[in-house]
Short mmCIF file of C-alpha atoms and ligand atoms in Angstrom, two decimals:
data_model
loop_
_atom_site.label_atom_id
_atom_site.label_comp_id
_atom_site.label_asym_id
_atom_site.label_seq_id
_atom_site.Cartn_x
_atom_site.Cartn_y
_atom_site.Cartn_z
CA UNK Z 1 13.54 -47.85 106.14
CA UNK Z 2 16.92 -46.73 104.88
CA UNK Z 3 18.79 -43.64 105.99
CA UNK Z 4 19.09 -40.41 104.05
CA UNK Z 5 22.77 -41.20 103.41
CA UNK Z 6 21.85 -44.57 101.89
CA UNK Z 7 19.06 -43.06 99.80
CA UNK Z 8 21.38 -40.33 98.61
CA UNK Z 9 24.06 -42.80 97.55
CA UNK Z 10 21.47 -44.60 95.42
CA UNK Z 11 20.16 -41.37 93.88
CA UNK Z 12 23.68 -40.17 93.08
CA UNK Z 13 24.53 -43.46 91.39
CA UNK Z 14 21.38 -43.22 89.27
CA UNK Z 15 22.19 -39.59 88.34
CA UNK Z 16 25.70 -40.65 87.34
CA UNK Z 17 24.44 -43.55 85.22
CA UNK Z 18 21.80 -41.43 83.47
CA UNK Z 19 24.35 -38.70 82.74
CA UNK Z 20 26.74 -41.25 81.28
CA UNK Z 21 24.01 -42.64 79.03
CA UNK Z 22 23.63 -39.13 77.65
CA UNK Z 23 27.39 -38.66 77.25
CA UNK Z 24 27.52 -36.20 80.14
CA UNK Z 25 29.10 -36.08 83.57
CA UNK Z 26 27.09 -36.71 86.74
CA UNK Z 27 28.83 -33.70 88.30
CA UNK Z 28 27.21 -31.46 85.71
CA UNK Z 29 23.76 -32.16 87.18
CA UNK Z 30 22.88 -30.16 90.28
CA UNK Z 31 20.86 -32.15 92.79
CA UNK Z 32 18.36 -29.98 94.65
CA UNK Z 33 17.04 -31.90 97.65
CA UNK Z 34 13.38 -30.98 98.05
CA UNK Z 35 12.99 -30.63 101.81
CA UNK Z 36 9.40 -29.35 101.87
CA UNK Z 37 7.39 -30.81 104.78
CA UNK Z 38 10.60 -32.01 106.48
CA UNK Z 39 11.72 -30.34 109.71
CA UNK Z 40 15.15 -28.76 110.29
CA UNK Z 41 16.54 -31.90 112.01
CA UNK Z 42 15.90 -33.89 108.85
CA UNK Z 43 17.54 -31.22 106.69
CA UNK Z 44 20.51 -31.34 109.06
CA UNK Z 45 20.78 -35.09 108.56
CA UNK Z 46 20.72 -34.54 104.79
CA UNK Z 47 23.41 -31.90 105.17
CA UNK Z 48 25.57 -34.32 107.10
CA UNK Z 49 25.09 -36.83 104.29
CA UNK Z 50 26.64 -34.25 101.95
CA UNK Z 51 23.71 -32.31 100.48
CA UNK Z 52 24.15 -28.54 100.18
CA UNK Z 53 21.27 -27.30 98.01
CA UNK Z 54 17.66 -27.57 99.14
CA UNK Z 55 14.31 -26.73 97.55
CA UNK Z 56 11.22 -25.38 99.27
CA UNK Z 57 7.81 -24.64 97.78
CA UNK Z 58 6.09 -22.57 100.48
CA UNK Z 59 7.30 -19.24 101.85
CA UNK Z 60 5.71 -19.65 105.25
CA UNK Z 61 7.41 -22.98 105.85
CA UNK Z 62 10.73 -21.67 104.52
CA UNK Z 63 10.60 -18.63 106.79
CA UNK Z 64 10.33 -20.88 109.83
CA UNK Z 65 12.89 -23.45 108.67
CA UNK Z 66 15.77 -21.71 106.88
CA UNK Z 67 16.88 -19.43 109.76
CA UNK Z 68 17.31 -22.53 111.95
CA UNK Z 69 19.91 -24.02 109.62
CA UNK Z 70 23.52 -23.10 108.81
CA UNK Z 71 23.97 -20.11 106.52
CA UNK Z 72 26.27 -22.18 104.29
CA UNK Z 73 23.32 -24.02 102.72
CA UNK Z 74 21.88 -23.00 99.35
CA UNK Z 75 18.11 -22.60 99.03
CA UNK Z 76 16.02 -22.62 95.84
CA UNK Z 77 12.36 -21.66 95.73
CA UNK Z 78 10.42 -24.10 93.54
CA UNK Z 79 6.73 -23.45 94.27
CA UNK Z 80 4.13 -21.02 93.06
CA UNK Z 81 5.07 -17.60 94.40
CA UNK Z 82 2.49 -14.91 95.03
CA UNK Z 83 3.72 -11.40 94.26
CA UNK Z 84 3.07 -10.32 97.85
CA UNK Z 85 5.66 -12.90 98.98
CA UNK Z 86 8.37 -11.72 96.58
CA UNK Z 87 10.13 -9.77 99.29
CA UNK Z 88 10.46 -12.87 101.52
CA UNK Z 89 11.64 -14.95 98.58
CA UNK Z 90 14.43 -12.46 97.81
CA UNK Z 91 15.50 -12.51 101.43
CA UNK Z 92 15.48 -16.30 101.86
CA UNK Z 93 16.44 -17.81 98.52
CA UNK Z 94 19.49 -17.86 96.31
CA UNK Z 95 17.45 -18.78 93.25
CA UNK Z 96 13.76 -18.66 92.34
CA UNK Z 97 13.15 -21.49 89.87
CA UNK Z 98 9.44 -20.88 89.49
CA UNK Z 99 9.01 -17.43 87.97
CA UNK Z 100 5.75 -17.79 86.06
CA UNK Z 101 4.74 -14.24 85.13
CA UNK Z 102 6.30 -10.94 84.08
CA UNK Z 103 4.54 -9.30 87.01
CA UNK Z 104 6.25 -11.61 89.49
CA UNK Z 105 9.60 -11.00 87.80
CA UNK Z 106 9.12 -7.23 88.14
CA UNK Z 107 8.26 -7.60 91.80
CA UNK Z 108 11.30 -9.80 92.51
CA UNK Z 109 13.46 -7.26 90.69
CA UNK Z 110 12.08 -4.47 92.85
CA UNK Z 111 12.89 -6.24 96.12
CA UNK Z 112 16.25 -7.46 94.88
CA UNK Z 113 17.08 -3.84 94.09
CA UNK Z 114 16.09 -2.68 97.56
CA UNK Z 115 18.26 -5.44 99.03
CA UNK Z 116 21.10 -4.54 96.63
CA UNK Z 117 21.15 -8.17 95.44
CA UNK Z 118 21.21 -9.96 92.14
CA UNK Z 119 18.74 -12.83 91.95
CA UNK Z 120 19.21 -15.79 89.59
CA UNK Z 121 15.89 -17.09 88.30
CA UNK Z 122 14.44 -19.73 86.01
CA UNK Z 123 11.27 -19.27 84.00
CA UNK Z 124 8.73 -21.97 84.80
CA UNK Z 125 7.22 -23.18 81.57
CA UNK Z 126 4.16 -25.27 80.91
CA UNK Z 127 5.10 -27.32 77.88
CA UNK Z 128 2.67 -30.17 78.46
CA UNK Z 129 -0.56 -28.29 77.88
CA UNK Z 130 -3.40 -28.71 80.33
CA UNK Z 131 -1.58 -30.64 83.05
CA UNK Z 132 -0.01 -27.85 85.06
CA UNK Z 133 -1.75 -24.72 86.27
CA UNK Z 134 1.34 -22.53 86.45
CA UNK Z 135 4.05 -21.57 84.05
CA UNK Z 136 4.49 -19.71 80.78
CA UNK Z 137 3.14 -21.36 77.69
CA UNK Z 138 5.84 -21.51 75.02
CA UNK Z 139 4.58 -18.49 73.08
CA UNK Z 140 4.21 -16.51 76.31
CA UNK Z 141 7.79 -17.35 77.29
CA UNK Z 142 8.93 -16.22 73.86
CA UNK Z 143 7.15 -12.88 74.32
CA UNK Z 144 8.11 -12.29 77.96
CA UNK Z 145 11.81 -13.25 77.97
CA UNK Z 146 13.30 -10.01 76.56
CA UNK Z 147 11.40 -7.86 79.04
CA UNK Z 148 12.31 -10.06 82.01
CA UNK Z 149 15.92 -10.28 80.86
CA UNK Z 150 16.15 -6.49 80.91
CA UNK Z 151 15.34 -6.31 84.64
CA UNK Z 152 18.69 -5.24 86.10
CA UNK Z 153 18.54 -7.23 89.35
CA UNK Z 154 17.45 -10.55 87.82
CA UNK Z 155 19.59 -13.04 85.92
CA UNK Z 156 17.63 -15.49 83.80
CA UNK Z 157 19.64 -18.72 83.93
CA UNK Z 158 17.23 -21.01 82.13
CA UNK Z 159 13.90 -22.85 82.32
CA UNK Z 160 12.09 -25.10 84.77
CA UNK Z 161 9.13 -27.41 84.27
CA UNK Z 162 6.92 -29.77 86.26
CA UNK Z 163 6.01 -32.77 84.15
CA UNK Z 164 2.63 -34.39 84.68
CA UNK Z 165 2.78 -37.68 86.59
CA UNK Z 166 2.88 -40.79 84.44
CA UNK Z 167 2.97 -44.37 85.70
CA UNK Z 168 5.71 -45.05 83.20
CA UNK Z 169 8.42 -42.37 83.47
CA UNK Z 170 9.32 -42.91 79.82
CA UNK Z 171 6.05 -41.15 78.97
CA UNK Z 172 7.53 -37.92 80.34
CA UNK Z 173 10.29 -37.87 77.72
CA UNK Z 174 8.35 -35.72 75.21
CA UNK Z 175 7.72 -33.12 77.95
CA UNK Z 176 11.40 -32.84 78.83
CA UNK Z 177 12.37 -32.79 75.19
CA UNK Z 178 9.85 -30.00 74.59
CA UNK Z 179 11.40 -27.90 77.35
CA UNK Z 180 14.88 -28.37 75.89
CA UNK Z 181 13.66 -27.47 72.41
CA UNK Z 182 11.85 -24.40 73.77
CA UNK Z 183 15.09 -23.36 75.47
CA UNK Z 184 16.95 -23.77 72.18
CA UNK Z 185 14.40 -21.62 70.34
CA UNK Z 186 14.45 -18.91 73.02
CA UNK Z 187 18.24 -18.76 72.91
CA UNK Z 188 18.26 -18.57 69.16
CA UNK Z 189 15.46 -16.04 68.85
CA UNK Z 190 16.67 -13.66 71.54
CA UNK Z 191 20.40 -14.36 71.73
CA UNK Z 192 20.14 -14.89 75.49
CA UNK Z 193 22.10 -17.83 76.94
CA UNK Z 194 19.86 -20.15 78.99
CA UNK Z 195 22.17 -22.91 80.20
CA UNK Z 196 20.02 -24.32 83.02
CA UNK Z 197 17.17 -26.81 82.57
CA UNK Z 198 15.49 -27.76 85.86
CA UNK Z 199 13.43 -30.86 85.16
CA UNK Z 200 12.99 -34.27 86.74
CA UNK Z 201 11.73 -35.39 90.15
CA UNK Z 202 11.77 -38.74 91.99
CA UNK Z 203 9.61 -40.48 89.43
CA UNK Z 204 11.35 -39.31 86.27
CA UNK Z 205 14.75 -37.71 86.93
CA UNK Z 206 16.72 -40.23 84.90
CA UNK Z 207 14.69 -39.55 81.75
CA UNK Z 208 15.06 -35.81 82.43
CA UNK Z 209 18.84 -36.11 82.63
CA UNK Z 210 18.90 -38.11 79.40
CA UNK Z 211 17.01 -35.20 77.83
CA UNK Z 212 19.40 -32.55 79.13
CA UNK Z 213 18.41 -31.63 82.70
CA UNK Z 214 21.14 -29.66 84.46
CA UNK Z 215 19.13 -29.43 87.71
CA UNK Z 216 16.97 -32.20 89.20
CA UNK Z 217 14.61 -31.59 92.13
CA UNK Z 218 14.28 -34.72 94.25
CA UNK Z 219 12.36 -35.15 97.48
CA UNK Z 220 10.78 -38.56 98.00
CA UNK Z 221 13.74 -40.69 96.84
CA UNK Z 222 16.02 -38.92 99.33
CA UNK Z 223 13.78 -38.41 102.33
CA UNK Z 224 11.38 -41.36 102.07
CA UNK Z 225 13.12 -43.85 99.79
C1 LIG W 301 7.72 -31.71 95.66
C2 LIG W 301 8.39 -31.17 94.44
C3 LIG W 301 9.47 -31.87 93.85
C4 LIG W 301 10.00 -33.20 94.38
O1 LIG W 301 9.10 -34.22 94.16
P1 LIG W 301 9.45 -35.75 94.51
O2 LIG W 301 8.54 -36.52 93.65
O3 LIG W 301 9.18 -35.91 95.97
O4 LIG W 301 10.89 -35.97 94.19
C5 LIG W 301 10.08 -31.29 92.75
N1 LIG W 301 9.65 -30.12 92.25
C6 LIG W 301 8.63 -29.43 92.77
C7 LIG W 301 8.22 -28.15 92.14
C8 LIG W 301 7.96 -29.94 93.87
O5 LIG W 301 6.92 -29.26 94.39
#
C-alpha cells in the first residue's frame, strides 16, 4: 500500500494533465480531500502531505473529528443535510456544497445570521435523472435560484453534482456536460455568476475536469489508492 503523500502526488499529476487537456491550469481546480470514515490521525497525515481542504458527508462524524484538528484547515460539507443539522453545519463548515432544497437554504441562512457569518454554498443538482435521490432537478434549480440568492447570509458560488457510477468513466461525460450547461443557462437567465462546478470523484475526476470542474471531491484515490 502506498502512502497518502504518494497517492496525492499521483492525483495531482492527473489533475494537472486533465486540466492541460482542457486548456486550463491545474491550480484552477480545487482538490477537496474526502476524509469521511477516516480518523483524525489520517487527516493529519494528509495535512502533512500538503492537503488543506477536506470534505465530510455526515454531521455527527464531523462534530467529533473537526475540533481535534488544526483550525487552519478548510472543511466542506458534501452530504445530504437535514434541516435540523443546519446549525451544526454553519458552525463546522466553510462551505456547504450540497444544498438541495430552498427550505435547507433558508435554515442555513437563519443560523448563519445568528452566527453573524456569511456561508458560501453550492446547489446540488440532479442532472442525470433517476440515479441520485438528492438534488434539484434542472427546472427546480431554475425556479429556486433567485429566492436562494436573495438570502443575505448565503453566497451561491455554483453547482455540485454526484454522477452515477459507470464502469467506464467516459460514460459520465454527458452528466458533467449537463451540469455545466445548466450552470450556463442559470447564469444567463438570472444574471447571477456561478463560477464553481463541483464534480468528479475518484472514478471520474479527469473527465469532470475536461468538462469544466473547478472543484473535485476525491476520497479513495488519496486515502486508499
Ligand atoms: C464519498 C464521496 C466522494 C468521494 O468519493 P471517492 O470515490 O472515494 O473519491 C465525493 N463526493 C461525495 C458527495 C461523497 O460522498
